[in-house]
Short mmCIF file of C-alpha atoms in Angstrom, two decimals:
data_model
loop_
_atom_site.label_atom_id
_atom_site.label_comp_id
_atom_site.label_asym_id
_atom_site.label_seq_id
_atom_site.Cartn_x
_atom_site.Cartn_y
_atom_site.Cartn_z
CA UNK A 28 -89.64 1.60 16.35
CA UNK A 29 -91.22 4.65 14.74
CA UNK A 30 -95.02 4.77 14.71
CA UNK A 31 -95.59 4.46 10.99
CA UNK A 32 -92.97 1.73 10.32
CA UNK A 33 -94.20 -1.38 8.53
CA UNK A 34 -94.27 -4.47 10.78
CA UNK A 35 -91.22 -6.38 9.48
CA UNK A 36 -88.61 -3.71 8.70
CA UNK A 37 -87.56 -0.86 10.97
CA UNK A 38 -87.99 2.49 9.25
CA UNK A 39 -84.33 3.27 10.01
CA UNK A 40 -83.01 0.77 7.45
CA UNK A 41 -85.86 0.52 4.98
CA UNK A 42 -83.88 2.47 2.38
CA UNK A 43 -81.04 -0.05 2.71
CA UNK A 44 -83.50 -2.86 1.98
CA UNK A 45 -84.35 -1.09 -1.27
CA UNK A 46 -80.67 -0.65 -2.13
CA UNK A 47 -79.88 -4.28 -1.40
CA UNK A 48 -82.82 -5.49 -3.48
CA UNK A 49 -81.70 -3.45 -6.49
CA UNK A 50 -78.09 -4.63 -6.03
CA UNK A 51 -79.31 -8.26 -6.06
CA UNK A 52 -81.27 -7.69 -9.26
CA UNK A 53 -78.18 -6.12 -10.85
CA UNK A 54 -75.99 -9.07 -9.80
CA UNK A 55 -78.48 -11.63 -11.10
CA UNK A 56 -78.89 -9.74 -14.36
CA UNK A 57 -82.63 -9.17 -13.77
CA UNK A 58 -81.77 -5.43 -14.03
CA UNK A 59 -79.15 -4.22 -16.47
CA UNK A 60 -77.94 -0.99 -18.12
CA UNK A 61 -80.78 0.56 -20.15
CA UNK A 62 -83.53 -0.94 -18.02
CA UNK A 63 -86.06 1.23 -16.19
CA UNK A 64 -86.49 0.88 -12.45
CA UNK A 65 -90.01 -0.20 -11.44
CA UNK A 66 -92.18 2.75 -10.37
CA UNK A 67 -91.72 4.06 -6.83
CA UNK A 68 -95.20 2.86 -5.76
CA UNK A 69 -94.54 -0.69 -7.02
CA UNK A 70 -91.10 -0.96 -5.38
CA UNK A 71 -92.55 0.28 -2.07
CA UNK A 72 -95.37 -2.26 -2.18
CA UNK A 73 -93.12 -5.18 -3.20
CA UNK A 74 -90.56 -4.53 -0.49
CA UNK A 75 -93.02 -3.49 2.25
CA UNK A 76 -91.39 -0.09 2.82
CA UNK A 77 -92.58 3.50 2.58
CA UNK A 78 -92.32 5.46 -0.66
CA UNK A 79 -89.98 7.95 1.01
CA UNK A 80 -87.54 5.11 1.64
CA UNK A 81 -87.64 4.17 -2.04
CA UNK A 82 -86.93 7.80 -2.88
CA UNK A 83 -83.93 7.88 -0.51
CA UNK A 84 -82.43 4.77 -2.13
CA UNK A 85 -82.98 6.23 -5.62
CA UNK A 86 -81.10 9.40 -4.69
CA UNK A 87 -78.21 7.30 -3.44
CA UNK A 88 -78.13 5.33 -6.70
CA UNK A 89 -78.26 8.57 -8.66
CA UNK A 90 -75.26 10.08 -6.84
CA UNK A 91 -73.28 6.81 -7.20
CA UNK A 92 -73.79 7.00 -10.99
CA UNK A 93 -76.04 3.95 -11.19
CA UNK A 94 -79.21 5.57 -12.55
CA UNK A 95 -80.24 8.64 -14.47
CA UNK A 96 -83.61 10.21 -13.66
CA UNK A 97 -85.68 12.26 -16.12
CA UNK A 98 -85.97 15.97 -15.32
CA UNK A 99 -89.21 17.33 -13.99
CA UNK A 100 -90.77 14.00 -13.14
CA UNK A 101 -90.95 12.07 -9.87
CA UNK A 102 -87.84 10.30 -8.60
CA UNK A 103 -88.39 6.87 -10.17
CA UNK A 104 -90.45 7.91 -13.19
CA UNK A 105 -88.01 7.31 -16.00
CA UNK A 106 -85.17 6.18 -13.71
CA UNK A 107 -82.83 4.27 -16.05
CA UNK A 108 -79.88 2.07 -15.10
CA UNK A 109 -76.81 3.74 -16.63
CA UNK A 110 -73.65 2.57 -14.75
CA UNK A 111 -71.52 5.68 -15.30
CA UNK A 112 -69.01 5.49 -12.50
CA UNK A 113 -67.09 8.75 -13.06
CA UNK A 114 -69.76 11.00 -11.56
CA UNK A 115 -70.14 8.88 -8.47
CA UNK A 116 -66.41 8.68 -7.92
CA UNK A 117 -66.09 12.48 -8.29
CA UNK A 118 -68.89 13.18 -5.80
CA UNK A 119 -67.42 10.73 -3.30
CA UNK A 120 -63.85 12.04 -3.58
CA UNK A 121 -64.85 15.70 -3.64
CA UNK A 122 -66.86 15.34 -0.44
CA UNK A 123 -64.21 13.26 1.26
CA UNK A 124 -61.53 15.86 0.45
CA UNK A 125 -63.88 18.60 1.71
CA UNK A 126 -64.47 16.67 4.95
CA UNK A 127 -60.72 15.94 5.34
CA UNK A 128 -61.26 12.18 4.98
CA UNK A 129 -58.78 12.41 2.14
CA UNK A 130 -55.68 14.67 2.38
CA UNK A 131 -54.89 16.72 -0.73
CA UNK A 132 -51.31 15.37 -0.61
CA UNK A 133 -52.63 11.77 -0.79
CA UNK A 134 -54.86 12.69 -3.71
CA UNK A 135 -51.85 14.08 -5.59
CA UNK A 136 -49.68 11.04 -4.71
CA UNK A 137 -52.40 8.66 -5.96
CA UNK A 138 -52.75 10.66 -9.15
CA UNK A 139 -48.98 10.31 -9.76
CA UNK A 140 -49.14 6.58 -9.18
CA UNK A 141 -52.12 5.94 -11.45
CA UNK A 142 -51.07 8.30 -14.18
CA UNK A 143 -47.47 7.01 -14.43
CA UNK A 144 -48.96 3.54 -14.83
CA UNK A 145 -51.47 4.73 -17.45
CA UNK A 146 -48.91 6.38 -19.72
CA UNK A 147 -46.46 3.46 -19.33
CA UNK A 148 -49.22 1.08 -20.41
CA UNK A 149 -50.17 3.30 -23.38
CA UNK A 150 -46.51 3.44 -24.46
CA UNK A 151 -46.23 -0.34 -24.16
CA UNK A 152 -49.36 -0.79 -26.27
CA UNK A 153 -47.97 1.58 -28.88
CA UNK A 154 -44.67 -0.31 -28.98
CA UNK A 155 -46.61 -3.54 -29.47
CA UNK A 156 -48.71 -1.99 -32.22
CA UNK A 157 -45.79 -0.79 -34.29
CA UNK A 158 -44.19 -4.24 -34.02
CA UNK A 159 -47.17 -5.58 -35.99
CA UNK A 160 -46.74 -4.01 -39.40
CA UNK A 161 -49.71 -2.95 -41.51
CA UNK A 162 -52.32 -3.50 -38.82
CA UNK A 163 -55.63 -1.95 -39.76
CA UNK A 164 -56.61 0.23 -36.81
CA UNK A 165 -59.54 2.44 -37.69
CA UNK A 166 -59.55 4.79 -34.68
CA UNK A 167 -56.58 5.82 -32.54
CA UNK A 168 -57.46 5.82 -28.81
CA UNK A 169 -55.11 8.82 -28.38
CA UNK A 170 -57.11 11.05 -30.76
CA UNK A 171 -59.24 12.69 -28.03
CA UNK A 172 -56.05 13.56 -26.08
CA UNK A 173 -54.48 15.05 -29.24
CA UNK A 174 -57.59 17.17 -29.94
CA UNK A 175 -57.43 18.53 -26.40
CA UNK A 176 -53.81 19.59 -26.87
CA UNK A 177 -54.81 21.43 -30.09
CA UNK A 178 -57.58 23.19 -28.17
CA UNK A 179 -55.13 24.22 -25.46
CA UNK A 180 -52.99 26.02 -28.04
CA UNK A 181 -55.54 28.85 -28.30
CA UNK A 182 -54.12 32.02 -26.74
CA UNK A 183 -57.66 33.27 -25.96
CA UNK A 184 -58.27 30.77 -23.17
CA UNK A 185 -58.76 32.00 -19.61
CA UNK A 186 -56.83 30.28 -16.82
CA UNK A 187 -59.93 28.32 -15.75
CA UNK A 188 -60.68 27.29 -19.36
CA UNK A 189 -57.11 26.13 -19.89
CA UNK A 190 -57.09 24.14 -16.65
CA UNK A 191 -60.44 22.53 -17.51
CA UNK A 192 -59.00 21.28 -20.84
CA UNK A 193 -55.79 20.26 -19.04
CA UNK A 194 -57.85 18.10 -16.63
CA UNK A 195 -59.71 16.60 -19.60
CA UNK A 196 -56.38 15.78 -21.32
CA UNK A 197 -55.23 13.72 -18.34
CA UNK A 198 -58.59 11.92 -18.07
CA UNK A 199 -58.48 11.31 -21.87
CA UNK A 200 -55.19 9.45 -21.38
CA UNK A 201 -56.81 7.32 -18.71
CA UNK A 202 -59.76 6.61 -21.03
CA UNK A 203 -57.35 5.69 -23.83
CA UNK A 204 -55.91 2.94 -21.61
CA UNK A 205 -59.34 1.32 -21.68
CA UNK A 206 -59.43 0.56 -17.93
CA UNK A 207 -62.78 2.02 -16.74
CA UNK A 208 -61.85 1.70 -13.07
CA UNK A 209 -58.63 3.71 -13.46
CA UNK A 210 -60.44 6.25 -15.71
CA UNK A 211 -63.15 6.82 -13.10
CA UNK A 212 -60.56 7.10 -10.34
CA UNK A 213 -58.50 9.61 -12.34
CA UNK A 214 -61.56 11.67 -13.04
CA UNK A 215 -62.61 11.54 -9.36
CA UNK A 216 -59.12 12.48 -8.13
CA UNK A 217 -58.87 15.47 -10.45
CA UNK A 218 -62.40 16.71 -9.64
CA UNK A 219 -61.86 16.31 -5.92
CA UNK A 220 -59.15 19.01 -5.86
CA UNK A 221 -60.61 21.26 -8.59
CA UNK A 222 -61.43 24.10 -6.22
CA UNK A 223 -57.93 23.98 -4.73
CA UNK A 224 -56.29 23.98 -8.15
CA UNK A 225 -58.24 27.09 -9.18
CA UNK A 226 -57.59 28.83 -5.86
CA UNK A 227 -53.83 28.20 -6.23
CA UNK A 228 -53.46 29.84 -9.71
CA UNK A 229 -52.44 33.22 -8.19
CA UNK A 230 -49.50 31.44 -6.50
CA UNK A 231 -47.98 30.71 -9.91
CA UNK A 232 -45.10 33.08 -10.90
CA UNK A 233 -46.55 34.03 -14.33
CA UNK A 234 -49.57 32.40 -15.91
CA UNK A 235 -48.51 32.92 -19.57
CA UNK A 236 -45.10 31.37 -18.88
CA UNK A 237 -46.64 28.49 -16.93
CA UNK A 238 -49.23 27.84 -19.73
CA UNK A 239 -46.46 27.82 -22.35
CA UNK A 240 -44.47 25.30 -20.31
CA UNK A 241 -47.54 23.08 -19.70
CA UNK A 242 -48.12 22.96 -23.45
CA UNK A 243 -44.56 21.79 -24.07
CA UNK A 244 -44.79 19.21 -21.27
CA UNK A 245 -48.07 17.81 -22.54
CA UNK A 246 -46.51 17.41 -26.00
CA UNK A 247 -43.57 15.63 -24.38
CA UNK A 248 -45.85 13.14 -22.60
CA UNK A 249 -47.71 12.36 -25.83
CA UNK A 250 -44.48 12.04 -27.84
CA UNK A 251 -43.02 9.60 -25.32
CA UNK A 252 -46.17 7.50 -25.53
CA UNK A 253 -46.10 7.54 -29.33
CA UNK A 254 -42.42 6.57 -29.28
CA UNK A 255 -43.41 3.53 -27.22
CA UNK A 256 -41.05 4.46 -24.40
CA UNK A 257 -42.65 3.37 -21.12
CA UNK A 258 -39.96 4.69 -18.79
CA UNK A 259 -39.75 8.06 -20.57
CA UNK A 260 -43.56 8.48 -20.63
CA UNK A 261 -43.84 7.75 -16.89
CA UNK A 262 -40.93 10.10 -16.14
CA UNK A 263 -42.46 12.91 -18.23
CA UNK A 264 -45.91 12.71 -16.58
CA UNK A 265 -44.46 12.44 -13.08
CA UNK A 266 -42.20 15.48 -13.52
CA UNK A 267 -45.10 17.42 -15.10
CA UNK A 268 -47.56 16.79 -12.23
CA UNK A 269 -44.96 17.26 -9.45
CA UNK A 270 -43.69 20.51 -10.86
CA UNK A 271 -47.14 22.08 -11.22
CA UNK A 272 -48.24 21.14 -7.73
CA UNK A 273 -44.98 22.34 -6.19
CA UNK A 274 -45.09 25.63 -8.09
CA UNK A 275 -48.74 26.37 -7.33
CA UNK A 276 -48.18 25.43 -3.65
CA UNK A 277 -51.36 23.38 -3.77
CA UNK A 278 -53.00 22.50 -0.50
CA UNK A 279 -56.20 22.78 1.46
CA UNK A 280 -56.93 26.42 2.36
CA UNK A 281 -57.24 25.59 6.09
CA UNK A 282 -54.32 23.14 6.36
CA UNK A 283 -51.98 23.52 9.35
CA UNK B 11 -92.83 21.68 -12.13
CA UNK B 12 -94.45 19.40 -9.58
CA UNK B 13 -97.49 20.75 -7.79
CA UNK B 14 -96.08 20.86 -4.28
CA UNK B 15 -92.65 22.32 -5.18
CA UNK B 16 -91.54 25.36 -3.14
CA UNK B 17 -91.48 28.58 -5.17
CA UNK B 18 -87.73 29.09 -5.69
CA UNK B 19 -86.29 25.61 -6.08
CA UNK B 20 -87.77 22.84 -8.23
CA UNK B 21 -88.53 19.76 -6.14
CA UNK B 22 -86.41 17.71 -8.56
CA UNK B 23 -83.12 19.17 -7.36
CA UNK B 24 -83.95 20.25 -3.80
CA UNK B 25 -81.87 17.39 -2.39
CA UNK B 26 -78.85 18.58 -4.40
CA UNK B 27 -79.24 22.04 -2.85
CA UNK B 28 -78.90 20.39 0.57
CA UNK B 29 -75.87 18.38 -0.57
CA UNK B 30 -74.14 21.47 -2.03
CA UNK B 31 -74.83 23.48 1.07
CA UNK B 32 -73.25 20.80 3.30
CA UNK B 33 -70.27 20.53 0.91
CA UNK B 34 -69.73 24.32 1.10
CA UNK B 35 -69.76 24.20 4.91
CA UNK B 36 -67.25 21.35 4.86
CA UNK B 37 -64.97 23.26 2.47
CA UNK B 38 -65.14 26.44 4.55
CA UNK B 39 -64.52 24.51 7.74
CA UNK B 40 -67.86 25.54 9.26
CA UNK B 41 -68.55 21.80 9.47
CA UNK B 42 -65.81 19.34 10.34
CA UNK B 43 -65.38 15.73 11.50
CA UNK B 44 -67.06 15.19 14.87
CA UNK B 45 -69.65 17.97 14.32
CA UNK B 46 -73.38 17.23 14.35
CA UNK B 47 -75.50 18.15 11.34
CA UNK B 48 -78.25 20.67 12.19
CA UNK B 49 -81.65 18.99 12.78
CA UNK B 50 -83.65 18.05 9.68
CA UNK B 51 -86.34 20.65 10.42
CA UNK B 52 -83.78 23.44 10.73
CA UNK B 53 -81.91 22.54 7.51
CA UNK B 54 -85.22 22.33 5.64
CA UNK B 55 -86.28 25.80 6.86
CA UNK B 56 -82.88 27.42 6.25
CA UNK B 57 -82.64 26.09 2.66
CA UNK B 58 -86.31 26.44 1.76
CA UNK B 59 -86.74 22.77 0.85
CA UNK B 60 -88.95 19.96 2.09
CA UNK B 61 -87.86 17.73 4.95
CA UNK B 62 -87.96 14.73 2.63
CA UNK B 63 -85.29 16.39 0.45
CA UNK B 64 -83.07 16.85 3.50
CA UNK B 65 -83.58 13.16 4.31
CA UNK B 66 -82.57 12.14 0.78
CA UNK B 67 -79.35 14.19 0.99
CA UNK B 68 -78.56 12.70 4.41
CA UNK B 69 -78.87 9.17 3.03
CA UNK B 70 -76.51 10.05 0.20
CA UNK B 71 -73.98 11.42 2.71
CA UNK B 72 -74.37 8.29 4.81
CA UNK B 73 -73.64 5.93 1.88
CA UNK B 74 -70.65 8.04 0.79
CA UNK B 75 -69.14 7.63 4.27
CA UNK B 76 -69.50 11.30 5.22
CA UNK B 77 -71.82 10.91 8.22
CA UNK B 78 -72.87 8.33 10.74
CA UNK B 79 -76.43 8.38 12.01
CA UNK B 80 -77.58 7.01 15.35
CA UNK B 81 -79.69 3.84 15.26
CA UNK B 82 -83.39 4.06 15.97
CA UNK B 83 -83.67 7.80 15.67
CA UNK B 84 -84.69 10.10 12.80
CA UNK B 85 -82.27 10.61 9.92
CA UNK B 86 -80.53 13.74 11.14
CA UNK B 87 -80.93 13.27 14.89
CA UNK B 88 -77.36 12.51 15.91
CA UNK B 89 -75.94 12.65 12.37
CA UNK B 90 -72.24 13.16 12.91
CA UNK B 91 -69.60 14.10 10.31
CA UNK B 92 -67.17 11.17 10.20
CA UNK B 93 -65.30 11.16 6.86
CA UNK B 94 -64.64 7.44 6.58
CA UNK B 95 -64.12 6.91 2.87
CA UNK B 96 -63.71 3.11 2.73
CA UNK B 97 -67.38 2.29 3.17
CA UNK B 98 -68.46 4.74 0.48
CA UNK B 99 -65.81 3.50 -1.94
CA UNK B 100 -66.91 -0.09 -1.35
CA UNK B 101 -70.61 0.67 -1.94
CA UNK B 102 -69.82 2.56 -5.12
CA UNK B 103 -67.48 -0.07 -6.60
CA UNK B 104 -69.69 -2.99 -5.57
CA UNK B 105 -72.74 -1.46 -7.26
CA UNK B 106 -70.77 -0.44 -10.35
CA UNK B 107 -69.38 -3.96 -10.75
CA UNK B 108 -72.90 -5.39 -10.25
CA UNK B 109 -74.25 -2.99 -12.92
CA UNK B 110 -71.35 -3.78 -15.27
CA UNK B 111 -70.07 -0.20 -15.13
CA UNK B 112 -66.77 -1.74 -13.98
CA UNK B 113 -65.48 -4.98 -15.54
CA UNK B 114 -64.08 -7.53 -13.08
CA UNK B 115 -60.87 -7.71 -15.21
CA UNK B 116 -60.38 -3.94 -14.80
CA UNK B 117 -60.90 -4.26 -11.04
CA UNK B 118 -58.18 -6.94 -10.87
CA UNK B 119 -55.81 -4.91 -13.09
CA UNK B 120 -56.27 -1.83 -10.90
CA UNK B 121 -55.65 -3.88 -7.80
CA UNK B 122 -52.37 -5.15 -9.30
CA UNK B 123 -51.32 -1.65 -10.14
CA UNK B 124 -52.11 -0.11 -6.74
CA UNK B 125 -50.81 -3.00 -4.70
CA UNK B 126 -47.47 -3.30 -6.54
CA UNK B 127 -47.00 0.40 -5.83
CA UNK B 128 -48.00 0.03 -2.14
CA UNK B 129 -45.53 -2.78 -1.41
CA UNK B 130 -42.73 -1.06 -3.33
CA UNK B 131 -43.30 2.08 -1.25
CA UNK B 132 -43.33 0.08 1.99
CA UNK B 133 -40.07 -1.61 1.00
CA UNK B 134 -38.51 1.76 0.15
CA UNK B 135 -39.58 3.15 3.51
CA UNK B 136 -38.16 0.11 5.26
CA UNK B 137 -34.83 0.51 3.40
CA UNK B 138 -34.75 4.16 4.45
CA UNK B 139 -35.51 3.24 8.08
CA UNK B 140 -32.72 0.74 8.43
CA UNK B 141 -30.29 3.28 6.99
CA UNK B 142 -30.99 5.45 10.03
CA UNK B 143 -29.47 3.43 12.86
CA UNK B 144 -31.05 3.43 16.32
CA UNK B 145 -34.21 5.28 15.36
CA UNK B 146 -36.88 5.09 18.05
CA UNK B 147 -40.00 3.84 16.30
CA UNK B 148 -42.62 2.86 18.87
CA UNK B 149 -45.11 1.09 16.60
CA UNK B 150 -44.41 -0.72 13.39
CA UNK B 151 -47.00 0.04 10.68
CA UNK B 152 -46.63 -3.58 9.45
CA UNK B 153 -47.83 -5.07 12.79
CA UNK B 154 -51.50 -5.40 11.74
CA UNK B 155 -50.47 -7.22 8.54
CA UNK B 156 -48.21 -9.59 10.57
CA UNK B 157 -51.02 -10.37 13.05
CA UNK B 158 -53.30 -11.26 10.13
CA UNK B 159 -50.74 -13.71 8.78
CA UNK B 160 -50.56 -15.36 12.19
CA UNK B 161 -54.36 -15.63 12.25
CA UNK B 162 -54.33 -17.21 8.79
CA UNK B 163 -52.06 -20.03 10.10
CA UNK B 164 -54.97 -21.60 11.95
CA UNK B 165 -55.98 -24.88 10.28
CA UNK B 166 -59.55 -24.54 11.63
CA UNK B 167 -60.47 -21.68 9.27
CA UNK B 168 -63.21 -22.17 6.68
CA UNK B 169 -62.49 -21.05 3.14
CA UNK B 170 -64.66 -17.91 3.63
CA UNK B 171 -62.90 -17.09 6.93
CA UNK B 172 -59.47 -17.53 5.39
CA UNK B 173 -60.37 -15.35 2.40
CA UNK B 174 -61.80 -12.62 4.68
CA UNK B 175 -58.49 -12.48 6.58
CA UNK B 176 -56.61 -12.57 3.27
CA UNK B 177 -58.55 -9.51 2.05
CA UNK B 178 -57.80 -7.76 5.35
CA UNK B 179 -54.07 -8.55 4.98
CA UNK B 180 -53.93 -6.76 1.63
CA UNK B 181 -55.93 -3.77 2.94
CA UNK B 182 -53.59 -3.69 6.00
CA UNK B 183 -50.60 -3.29 3.67
CA UNK B 184 -52.38 -0.34 1.97
CA UNK B 185 -53.12 1.16 5.40
CA UNK B 186 -49.47 0.74 6.40
CA UNK B 187 -48.47 2.90 3.47
CA UNK B 188 -50.35 5.79 5.14
CA UNK B 189 -52.10 6.92 1.92
CA UNK B 190 -55.78 7.06 2.82
CA UNK B 191 -56.91 7.41 -0.83
CA UNK B 192 -55.08 4.26 -1.90
CA UNK B 193 -56.28 2.42 1.24
CA UNK B 194 -59.91 3.30 0.50
CA UNK B 195 -59.51 2.32 -3.15
CA UNK B 196 -57.91 -1.01 -2.25
CA UNK B 197 -60.68 -1.76 0.21
CA UNK B 198 -63.33 -0.83 -2.36
CA UNK B 199 -61.72 -2.88 -5.12
CA UNK B 200 -61.53 -5.97 -2.92
CA UNK B 201 -65.11 -5.61 -1.63
CA UNK B 202 -66.49 -5.03 -5.11
CA UNK B 203 -65.53 -8.53 -6.27
CA UNK B 204 -66.10 -10.32 -2.93
CA UNK B 205 -69.08 -12.31 -4.15
CA UNK B 206 -67.18 -13.41 -7.29
CA UNK B 207 -64.15 -14.47 -5.25
CA UNK B 208 -66.34 -16.66 -2.98
CA UNK B 209 -68.26 -18.09 -5.91
CA UNK B 210 -64.98 -19.07 -7.63
CA UNK B 211 -63.54 -21.09 -4.72
CA UNK B 212 -64.93 -24.42 -6.13
CA UNK B 213 -62.88 -23.77 -9.31
CA UNK B 214 -59.65 -24.14 -7.31
CA UNK B 215 -57.89 -27.53 -7.68
CA UNK B 216 -57.57 -28.23 -3.94
CA UNK B 217 -58.37 -25.72 -1.20
CA UNK B 218 -55.85 -27.09 1.42
CA UNK B 219 -53.06 -26.94 -1.16
CA UNK B 220 -54.05 -23.45 -2.32
CA UNK B 221 -54.31 -22.20 1.29
CA UNK B 222 -50.85 -23.57 2.05
CA UNK B 223 -49.43 -21.82 -1.02
CA UNK B 224 -51.16 -18.52 -0.19
CA UNK B 225 -49.60 -18.62 3.32
CA UNK B 226 -46.12 -19.05 1.80
CA UNK B 227 -46.72 -16.27 -0.75
CA UNK B 228 -47.99 -13.84 1.91
CA UNK B 229 -44.86 -14.52 3.93
CA UNK B 230 -42.76 -13.86 0.86
CA UNK B 231 -44.39 -10.49 0.23
CA UNK B 232 -43.81 -9.41 3.83
CA UNK B 233 -40.21 -10.69 3.80
CA UNK B 234 -39.45 -8.70 0.63
CA UNK B 235 -40.88 -5.54 2.20
CA UNK B 236 -38.88 -6.11 5.38
CA UNK B 237 -35.73 -6.67 3.30
CA UNK B 238 -36.34 -3.24 1.72
CA UNK B 239 -36.39 -4.72 -1.80
CA UNK B 240 -38.90 -2.70 -3.86
CA UNK B 241 -38.63 -4.72 -7.07
CA UNK B 242 -38.87 -8.04 -5.27
CA UNK B 243 -41.86 -6.92 -3.17
CA UNK B 244 -43.75 -5.71 -6.26
CA UNK B 245 -42.91 -8.91 -8.17
CA UNK B 246 -44.08 -11.10 -5.27
CA UNK B 247 -47.45 -9.35 -4.87
CA UNK B 248 -48.08 -9.26 -8.63
CA UNK B 249 -47.38 -12.98 -9.05
CA UNK B 250 -49.50 -13.80 -5.99
CA UNK B 251 -52.59 -11.90 -7.19
CA UNK B 252 -52.26 -13.00 -10.87
CA UNK B 253 -51.85 -16.65 -9.93
CA UNK B 254 -54.88 -16.75 -7.66
CA UNK B 255 -57.19 -15.05 -10.12
CA UNK B 256 -56.05 -17.25 -12.99
CA UNK B 257 -56.39 -20.41 -10.93
CA UNK B 258 -59.86 -19.57 -9.60
CA UNK B 259 -60.95 -18.50 -13.10
CA UNK B 260 -62.50 -15.38 -11.56
CA UNK B 261 -65.09 -13.55 -13.60
CA UNK B 262 -68.65 -12.29 -13.53
CA UNK B 263 -71.13 -15.21 -13.50
CA UNK B 264 -72.95 -13.88 -16.57
CA UNK B 265 -69.91 -12.79 -18.62
CA UNK B 266 -69.85 -13.73 -22.31
#
């Protein structure tokens, strides 16, 4: 019941009308990845809402990883449907951890659960692959993970640089499994506790020793996957994650 | 480089400044669940951004399940920090499935993975409980799931009503496990394919027969948890979900 609200739709929920309309167009296929959103002015006129409501809905879609907007221009000028879920998942989980909607312990438990399943599945796929002799596979889905391990061998890395590559290694394993939902979740889980992980580095007994051990453990995870041993791969990754979190005494800074 | 941008911050990213500022306050504990956000006017003045940018950030926080706003008032009047992640997770996953960022098959696979782990954990907890004789547990975390099964026994339910209770039963199991991250994910996964599940009901051979079978299978899952049998509980829930999806030939309407 604000003064400048259009007759049919209360100003309070006008932005939701925009969001629902775009969701319907996505579901029907009228809008798909690569398409541009109609201009702000046009959307506002078509839906009978104010331009500011269109802008609010566009920001929501941007944070959820549904659209990319061009720099320097107005909100919908050049807004393209992209469907990149990782960014949205990271924003959501990071804010929920910050607001204590998600406990750090639950984030770590969920990571263990997803990651044990990811490496077991990768090992199973590898075992299946080697059973078929002479298959012509052009690219190995584990290559990005291997390259990250090579990069982590550099002794010149700072702690933050090493840990950033380490996070990427784990997300690369999730990507290799080919399940985009699990990959986005893994990326979100890791990003959501990034600040806690960095803050906990001084709790570690000796960074050089820890880094050396992490390198060995990462190699062990990859070797178990390559050997096609599901149980061993899951056991390696579980021990690796548990040990690091226990040793760094990871937790929210203001936890009881 | 828009004409009405404030001097220091480009208008393009002003809303992100607001979001980052609120995230910092959440991380430091200056803002916590139950607190009100400062009024829109005050936030805009403090951060040197326009009020419309504050409104955009508030909408983002609302969709991500970080704040609740009062009906009928302006965006930040009565905006309270709530940290309820399920709604945000559902919005994100629903839109990503609609935009084909997430494949329905990956959503189903992820559900299988999380749910097998949830019921195995519940069974393990149950086995541990019964080992401690005469423990005084006042409420059973499985009670909400049991009540939902009772409700599903009613023969008067429509297909949509039955399936809504069915979805709640599975989310209730996730809630019983106590892991808020997994519970929010489960809720989001189920909501994201809601429209596909309903659209696939006519594919089922006979609804009364399917409903009868689902009741038996739900009872079997709960019985395996109560018996403390992890393997059996995981096997029951996996078979239950796989069978339903195969039988209803679930998939996106416009899939190749």
